[in-house]
Amino acid sequence: MSDRETLDLDILVVGGGPAGMSAALRLSQLQQAAGGEPLSIAVLEKSREAGAHMLSGAVLDPSTLRDLVPDFEAKGAPLATPVHQDDVYVLTPRGKVRLPMTPPPMRNHGNYIISLNRFVKWLSQQVEAAGIDVFTGFSGSEVLYEGDRVVGVRTGDRGIDKQGQRKASFEPGVDIHAKVTIFCDGVRGNLTKSVIGQFGLADGRQPQVYALGIKELWEVPPGRMAAGSVIHTMGYPLRMEEFGGAFIYALPDNVIALGFVAGLDYKDPLFDPHHAFQRFKLHPLASSLLQGGKMIRYGAKALPEGGWYAVPRVHMNGGLIAGDAAGFMNSMRLKGIHLAMRTGMLAADAAFDAVRAGDTSGSRLESYQRAIDASAVRRELYPVRNVHQAFGKGLPAGVLYAGLALATKGWWIQDPMPSDGGYKRMEMLAQYYPSGAPAAPAEIKPDRQLTFDKLTNVHYSGTRHTEDQPSHLIVHDLDICRTRCRQEYGNPCTRFCPANVYEMVDDGAGGKKLHINASNCVHCKTCDIMDPYQIIDWVPPEGGEGPQYEGM
């Protein structure tokens, strides 16, 4: 007999980000409008408080917010400042060239610079005020299935030690059963990953590709940058073959959000996104803004960049997928928050109607896909469906196609444009460096004023994990790490991780072995995405643990 408690709901929303909170708030509105016997609805969120794991640039397109909460200003939505100025620069190692015209997708008139952490916290307050339970500090560890149907989620056990034994504080997870489960567990979410594999939801779709976003918040001397100013860059420190760029957003009170995005489909096995970010900060454009300032927060997060053709089937018997978990992001506009909110609302509509009708089959829930196809989501994403794939041919080809896409609405000779999973593009050392790999990439010695090592940055992420628990970073074959991966790729996990989680240490027998500093993890999922052997799985640690992205 199971010692687990069970909770029965009509609709369970997994993940309390923009998609999940918007789904919950929309459900409350539908319930109020419909009247009758209220449905039982709850949100499950793994962070210790709403918004704690939320990280984005972030510039918000408020179009969805206006539909969801028309009086958002009166209700105190924390929109820090409207955008007043846009600049785009192409950087060289010491100089910059400003584009004479800001490309239309990067024009932000009418948008707001925000802290996603504070915005989601505010959304959570609206949800709870509407009478919906938000269970924070509970991670979804596995999906519950009955045959070909999703029937809910099991939360993670608490009080397990490193050896997998129960401690005195052990508490078993709870089985939450729901007629419909809406998966909003973010980029490369462990539960969405499970249902995609279980039901083949990505069959016939292009592989999802990702980027890694690294962000710092800085307090700078007055007058450096007017609040509401937005800068985007391309070029240096990335090479022509690498996708990405940087952003600088000016918030009120002399705070600057500074970030760097690197495509997780690079070829060089020695590339280190965090190191590239430090090089960017030494560029005169960035250093002139930061000099004399103080870094106050740090974080990192993966971004789904694959576009329309990489979105999996988003409905199944008893379940729906919304937001970043499904890949609803516009990489050309560098925006996904409003799309996450919109898909969360549309998922709520489909789930509510299905539960009220007593039919939560996949065929009934397919109305969600039809609603997406008829919505602003498809109208925005379909014309840019091949943009990220074009950058796989290099920066000049990507920029050229992105401009062409504005005129052709995304058409190309090959549509969809061929694409592989990003990790497959990484080349072996012998292939990328046929003359022999350099002894080490050119290093920057962190000065802890402008540039930082990964451990120092992690300190500013507020990350906290109990040491005595099983690692939530599961490497399925450690032997590959010390042998094949070391020889073929030089252990790229020690570089692509922005939090110094992975280290190769002496094994006591003249060789090396992998050591995992799981307590450093900032939950960006890069290791799960970019490992060339696909032997790393990121799963949630004990509920409530991880980063604390206050103000990010």
Short mmCIF file of C-alpha atoms in Angstrom, two decimals, residues 132-436:
data_model
loop_
_atom_site.label_atom_id
_atom_site.label_comp_id
_atom_site.label_asym_id
_atom_site.label_seq_id
_atom_site.Cartn_x
_atom_site.Cartn_y
_atom_site.Cartn_z
CA ILE A 132 -6.57 29.63 -6.99
CA ASP A 133 -3.99 27.77 -4.90
CA VAL A 134 -0.33 28.26 -5.79
CA PHE A 135 1.81 25.52 -4.23
CA THR A 136 5.39 26.82 -4.14
CA GLY A 137 8.38 24.73 -3.09
CA PHE A 138 7.07 21.55 -4.74
CA SER A 139 8.86 20.16 -7.79
CA GLY A 140 7.19 17.82 -10.23
CA SER A 141 9.40 14.73 -10.34
CA GLU A 142 7.44 12.51 -12.70
CA VAL A 143 4.34 12.40 -14.85
CA LEU A 144 1.57 10.00 -13.86
CA TYR A 145 0.18 7.96 -16.74
CA GLU A 146 -2.69 5.54 -17.16
CA GLY A 147 -2.26 3.84 -20.49
CA ASP A 148 -2.10 6.52 -23.18
CA ARG A 149 -3.34 9.26 -20.86
CA VAL A 150 -1.71 11.80 -18.56
CA VAL A 151 -3.48 11.69 -15.21
CA GLY A 152 -1.34 14.05 -13.16
CA VAL A 153 2.07 14.59 -11.59
CA ARG A 154 4.02 13.22 -8.63
CA THR A 155 5.96 15.73 -6.56
CA GLY A 156 9.49 14.93 -5.45
CA ASP A 157 10.30 13.15 -2.22
CA ARG A 158 12.00 15.22 0.47
CA GLY A 159 14.60 14.09 2.97
CA ILE A 160 16.69 11.69 0.85
CA ASP A 161 20.45 11.65 1.48
CA LYS A 162 23.29 11.42 -1.06
CA GLN A 163 23.22 7.64 -0.91
CA GLY A 164 19.51 7.56 -1.69
CA GLN A 165 18.55 6.61 1.86
CA ARG A 166 15.68 8.16 3.78
CA LYS A 167 16.68 10.67 6.43
CA ALA A 168 14.69 11.29 9.62
CA SER A 169 13.08 14.23 7.86
CA PHE A 170 11.81 12.09 4.94
CA GLU A 171 8.49 13.09 3.39
CA PRO A 172 7.13 11.20 0.38
CA GLY A 173 5.96 13.17 -2.61
CA VAL A 174 2.28 13.71 -3.31
CA ASP A 175 0.38 12.23 -6.26
CA ILE A 176 -1.67 15.05 -7.77
CA HIS A 177 -4.34 13.68 -10.08
CA ALA A 178 -6.00 15.97 -12.60
CA LYS A 179 -8.44 15.64 -15.45
CA VAL A 180 -6.18 18.00 -17.45
CA THR A 181 -2.55 18.82 -16.69
CA ILE A 182 -1.12 21.94 -18.36
CA PHE A 183 2.67 21.64 -18.61
CA CYS A 184 4.36 25.04 -18.27
CA ASP A 185 7.64 23.81 -16.79
CA GLY A 186 9.88 26.01 -18.91
CA VAL A 187 12.75 25.42 -21.31
CA ARG A 188 13.69 21.73 -21.46
CA GLY A 189 11.29 21.05 -18.60
CA ASN A 190 11.78 17.56 -17.19
CA LEU A 191 8.06 16.74 -17.25
CA THR A 192 7.50 18.06 -20.76
CA LYS A 193 10.58 16.10 -21.86
CA SER A 194 8.87 13.00 -20.45
CA VAL A 195 5.54 13.47 -22.23
CA ILE A 196 7.22 14.37 -25.53
CA GLY A 197 9.13 11.08 -25.37
CA GLN A 198 6.18 9.06 -24.08
CA PHE A 199 3.81 10.09 -26.87
CA GLY A 200 6.24 10.96 -29.69
CA LEU A 201 5.03 14.55 -29.71
CA ALA A 202 8.12 15.76 -31.58
CA ASP A 203 7.81 13.19 -34.37
CA GLY A 204 7.85 14.94 -37.73
CA ARG A 205 8.99 18.22 -36.18
CA GLN A 206 12.37 19.84 -36.47
CA PRO A 207 14.70 19.34 -33.50
CA GLN A 208 14.52 22.12 -30.97
CA VAL A 209 17.65 24.27 -30.80
CA TYR A 210 18.59 26.50 -27.91
CA ALA A 211 20.71 29.42 -26.79
CA LEU A 212 22.17 30.20 -23.38
CA GLY A 213 21.39 33.61 -21.89
CA ILE A 214 23.70 34.91 -19.15
CA LYS A 215 22.67 38.04 -17.27
CA GLU A 216 24.01 40.41 -14.64
CA LEU A 217 22.30 43.34 -12.92
CA TRP A 218 24.52 46.33 -12.24
CA GLU A 219 24.18 49.49 -10.19
CA VAL A 220 26.09 52.19 -12.10
CA PRO A 221 26.94 55.84 -11.43
CA PRO A 222 24.20 58.35 -12.33
CA GLY A 223 23.96 59.55 -15.90
CA ARG A 224 25.48 56.53 -17.60
CA MET A 225 22.35 55.47 -19.47
CA ALA A 226 18.84 56.91 -19.46
CA ALA A 227 16.11 54.62 -18.11
CA GLY A 228 14.20 53.11 -21.01
CA SER A 229 17.24 52.81 -23.30
CA VAL A 230 17.76 49.50 -25.10
CA ILE A 231 20.99 48.38 -26.79
CA HIS A 232 21.50 45.15 -28.72
CA THR A 233 24.80 44.05 -30.22
CA MET A 234 26.08 41.44 -32.64
CA GLY A 235 29.58 40.49 -33.72
CA TYR A 236 32.44 40.60 -31.20
CA PRO A 237 33.20 38.60 -29.07
CA LEU A 238 31.51 35.93 -31.20
CA ARG A 239 32.99 34.65 -34.42
CA MET A 240 31.12 34.69 -37.72
CA GLU A 241 30.19 31.02 -37.26
CA GLU A 242 28.56 31.55 -33.85
CA PHE A 243 25.01 32.72 -33.16
CA GLY A 244 24.26 35.29 -30.50
CA GLY A 245 24.86 38.78 -29.21
CA ALA A 246 24.50 40.99 -26.17
CA PHE A 247 21.87 43.27 -24.66
CA ILE A 248 21.99 46.27 -22.34
CA TYR A 249 18.72 47.53 -20.87
CA ALA A 250 18.52 50.61 -18.62
CA LEU A 251 16.13 50.40 -15.68
CA PRO A 252 15.22 53.20 -13.26
CA ASP A 253 17.46 54.10 -10.30
CA ASN A 254 20.72 53.70 -12.27
CA VAL A 255 20.35 49.94 -12.69
CA ILE A 256 21.45 48.23 -15.90
CA ALA A 257 20.50 44.74 -17.05
CA LEU A 258 23.44 43.40 -19.01
CA GLY A 259 23.31 40.08 -20.81
CA PHE A 260 24.90 37.83 -23.38
CA VAL A 261 23.23 35.17 -25.53
CA ALA A 262 25.19 32.36 -27.18
CA GLY A 263 23.61 29.79 -29.46
CA LEU A 264 23.93 26.24 -28.15
CA ASP A 265 24.77 25.02 -31.63
CA TYR A 266 28.38 26.17 -31.84
CA LYS A 267 31.14 24.07 -33.41
CA ASP A 268 34.19 24.81 -31.25
CA PRO A 269 34.40 22.27 -28.38
CA LEU A 270 36.53 24.74 -26.40
CA PHE A 271 34.00 27.59 -26.59
CA ASP A 272 32.95 28.94 -23.19
CA PRO A 273 29.88 31.24 -23.18
CA HIS A 274 30.68 32.66 -19.74
CA HIS A 275 34.21 33.51 -20.85
CA ALA A 276 32.82 35.22 -23.96
CA PHE A 277 30.52 37.28 -21.72
CA GLN A 278 33.51 38.48 -19.69
CA ARG A 279 35.26 39.50 -22.91
CA PHE A 280 32.16 41.45 -23.94
CA LYS A 281 32.26 43.42 -20.68
CA LEU A 282 35.82 44.52 -21.50
CA HIS A 283 34.66 46.04 -24.80
CA PRO A 284 34.61 49.86 -24.59
CA LEU A 285 30.84 49.96 -25.19
CA ALA A 286 30.15 47.88 -22.08
CA SER A 287 33.10 48.87 -19.88
CA SER A 288 32.34 52.60 -20.27
CA LEU A 289 28.88 51.98 -18.83
CA LEU A 290 29.97 49.64 -16.02
CA GLN A 291 33.21 51.23 -14.80
CA GLY A 292 32.79 52.37 -11.21
CA GLY A 293 29.56 50.39 -10.86
CA LYS A 294 28.72 47.29 -8.87
CA MET A 295 27.37 43.94 -10.01
CA ILE A 296 24.44 42.95 -7.78
CA ARG A 297 22.82 39.86 -9.39
CA TYR A 298 23.75 37.03 -11.75
CA GLY A 299 21.87 34.25 -13.49
CA ALA A 300 21.63 32.07 -16.57
CA LYS A 301 18.85 30.39 -18.52
CA ALA A 302 18.44 28.46 -21.75
CA LEU A 303 16.20 29.86 -24.48
CA PRO A 304 14.20 27.84 -27.05
CA GLU A 305 15.27 29.22 -30.43
CA GLY A 306 14.02 26.60 -32.91
CA GLY A 307 10.91 28.46 -34.00
CA TRP A 308 7.57 27.35 -35.39
CA TYR A 309 8.72 24.09 -36.99
CA ALA A 310 10.37 22.93 -33.74
CA VAL A 311 7.21 23.25 -31.63
CA PRO A 312 6.03 19.71 -30.73
CA ARG A 313 2.42 18.56 -30.78
CA VAL A 314 1.04 20.40 -27.78
CA HIS A 315 -1.99 18.28 -26.89
CA MET A 316 -2.46 14.70 -25.71
CA ASN A 317 -5.02 12.74 -23.73
CA GLY A 318 -5.28 14.64 -20.46
CA GLY A 319 -2.52 17.15 -21.15
CA LEU A 320 -1.42 20.37 -22.86
CA ILE A 321 1.95 22.15 -23.21
CA ALA A 322 2.38 25.94 -23.14
CA GLY A 323 5.08 28.61 -23.09
CA ASP A 324 8.81 27.97 -23.27
CA ALA A 325 8.20 24.28 -22.53
CA ALA A 326 6.83 23.99 -26.06
CA GLY A 327 9.29 26.47 -27.59
CA PHE A 328 6.99 29.45 -28.19
CA MET A 329 9.63 32.15 -28.60
CA ASN A 330 10.41 34.66 -31.33
CA SER A 331 14.20 34.61 -31.62
CA MET A 332 14.15 37.41 -34.19
CA ARG A 333 12.39 39.78 -31.75
CA LEU A 334 14.22 38.28 -28.75
CA LYS A 335 10.86 37.89 -27.02
CA GLY A 336 8.81 35.05 -25.58
CA ILE A 337 7.05 36.30 -22.45
CA HIS A 338 3.95 37.54 -24.29
CA LEU A 339 3.82 34.29 -26.31
CA ALA A 340 4.09 32.22 -23.14
CA MET A 341 1.22 34.19 -21.63
CA ARG A 342 -0.89 33.87 -24.78
CA THR A 343 -0.42 30.11 -25.07
CA GLY A 344 -1.12 29.74 -21.36
CA MET A 345 -4.44 31.56 -21.85
CA LEU A 346 -5.34 29.45 -24.89
CA ALA A 347 -4.47 26.27 -23.01
CA ALA A 348 -6.74 27.40 -20.18
CA ASP A 349 -9.62 27.92 -22.63
CA ALA A 350 -9.22 24.41 -24.06
CA ALA A 351 -8.80 22.75 -20.65
CA PHE A 352 -11.79 24.53 -19.13
CA ASP A 353 -14.11 23.63 -22.01
CA ALA A 354 -12.92 20.01 -22.02
CA VAL A 355 -13.44 19.49 -18.29
CA ARG A 356 -16.86 21.14 -18.41
CA ALA A 357 -17.81 18.89 -21.35
CA GLY A 358 -16.57 15.76 -19.56
CA ASP A 359 -14.22 14.91 -22.44
CA THR A 360 -10.49 15.45 -21.87
CA SER A 361 -9.28 13.28 -24.73
CA GLY A 362 -6.53 14.44 -27.05
CA SER A 363 -9.03 14.88 -29.87
CA ARG A 364 -11.09 17.27 -27.72
CA LEU A 365 -7.99 19.11 -26.48
CA GLU A 366 -6.81 19.56 -30.06
CA SER A 367 -8.94 22.71 -29.98
CA TYR A 368 -5.88 24.26 -28.28
CA GLN A 369 -3.77 23.74 -31.41
CA ARG A 370 -6.52 25.15 -33.60
CA ALA A 371 -6.73 28.19 -31.35
CA ILE A 372 -2.98 28.72 -31.59
CA ASP A 373 -3.12 28.45 -35.39
CA ALA A 374 -5.83 31.11 -35.51
CA SER A 375 -4.11 33.42 -33.02
CA ALA A 376 -1.42 36.08 -32.95
CA VAL A 377 1.03 33.34 -31.91
CA ARG A 378 1.13 31.77 -35.36
CA ARG A 379 0.90 35.14 -37.09
CA GLU A 380 4.07 36.19 -35.29
CA LEU A 381 6.08 32.97 -35.40
CA TYR A 382 5.32 31.58 -38.85
CA PRO A 383 7.02 34.37 -40.87
CA VAL A 384 10.26 33.90 -38.86
CA ARG A 385 10.12 30.10 -38.86
CA ASN A 386 13.55 29.62 -40.50
CA VAL A 387 15.53 32.51 -39.03
CA HIS A 388 17.59 30.68 -36.43
CA GLN A 389 18.31 27.86 -38.87
CA ALA A 390 19.72 30.41 -41.36
CA PHE A 391 22.25 31.56 -38.77
CA GLY A 392 23.64 28.02 -38.86
CA LYS A 393 25.34 29.13 -42.09
CA GLY A 394 27.10 31.97 -40.26
CA LEU A 395 26.34 35.54 -39.21
CA PRO A 396 26.31 37.15 -42.71
CA ALA A 397 23.94 34.48 -44.10
CA GLY A 398 21.70 34.72 -41.05
CA VAL A 399 21.43 38.51 -41.18
CA LEU A 400 20.79 38.39 -44.93
CA TYR A 401 18.02 35.81 -44.57
CA ALA A 402 16.48 37.62 -41.59
CA GLY A 403 16.15 40.73 -43.73
CA LEU A 404 14.78 38.69 -46.64
CA ALA A 405 12.23 37.04 -44.34
CA LEU A 406 10.63 40.42 -43.68
CA ALA A 407 9.78 40.63 -47.37
CA THR A 408 9.03 36.96 -48.12
CA LYS A 409 7.23 36.17 -44.84
CA GLY A 410 9.78 33.47 -44.17
CA TRP A 411 9.71 31.63 -47.49
CA TRP A 412 12.85 29.84 -48.65
CA ILE A 413 13.74 27.31 -51.34
CA GLN A 414 13.89 24.64 -48.63
CA ASP A 415 11.01 25.17 -46.24
CA PRO A 416 11.54 24.10 -43.53
CA MET A 417 15.24 24.89 -43.70
CA PRO A 418 17.24 21.79 -42.65
CA SER A 419 18.32 21.70 -39.01
CA ASP A 420 19.99 19.40 -36.50
CA GLY A 421 19.95 19.34 -32.73
CA GLY A 422 22.49 21.93 -31.60
CA TYR A 423 24.70 19.44 -29.78
CA LYS A 424 25.27 17.59 -33.05
CA ARG A 425 27.05 20.61 -34.50
CA MET A 426 29.85 20.50 -31.95
CA GLU A 427 32.97 19.14 -33.63
CA MET A 428 35.61 16.94 -32.05
CA LEU A 429 38.93 18.48 -31.08
CA ALA A 430 40.77 16.73 -33.92
CA GLN A 431 38.18 17.97 -36.41
CA TYR A 432 38.00 21.59 -35.25
CA TYR A 433 41.71 21.86 -34.43
CA PRO A 434 43.41 19.61 -37.02
CA SER A 435 46.82 21.04 -36.10
CA GLY A 436 46.25 20.26 -32.44
#
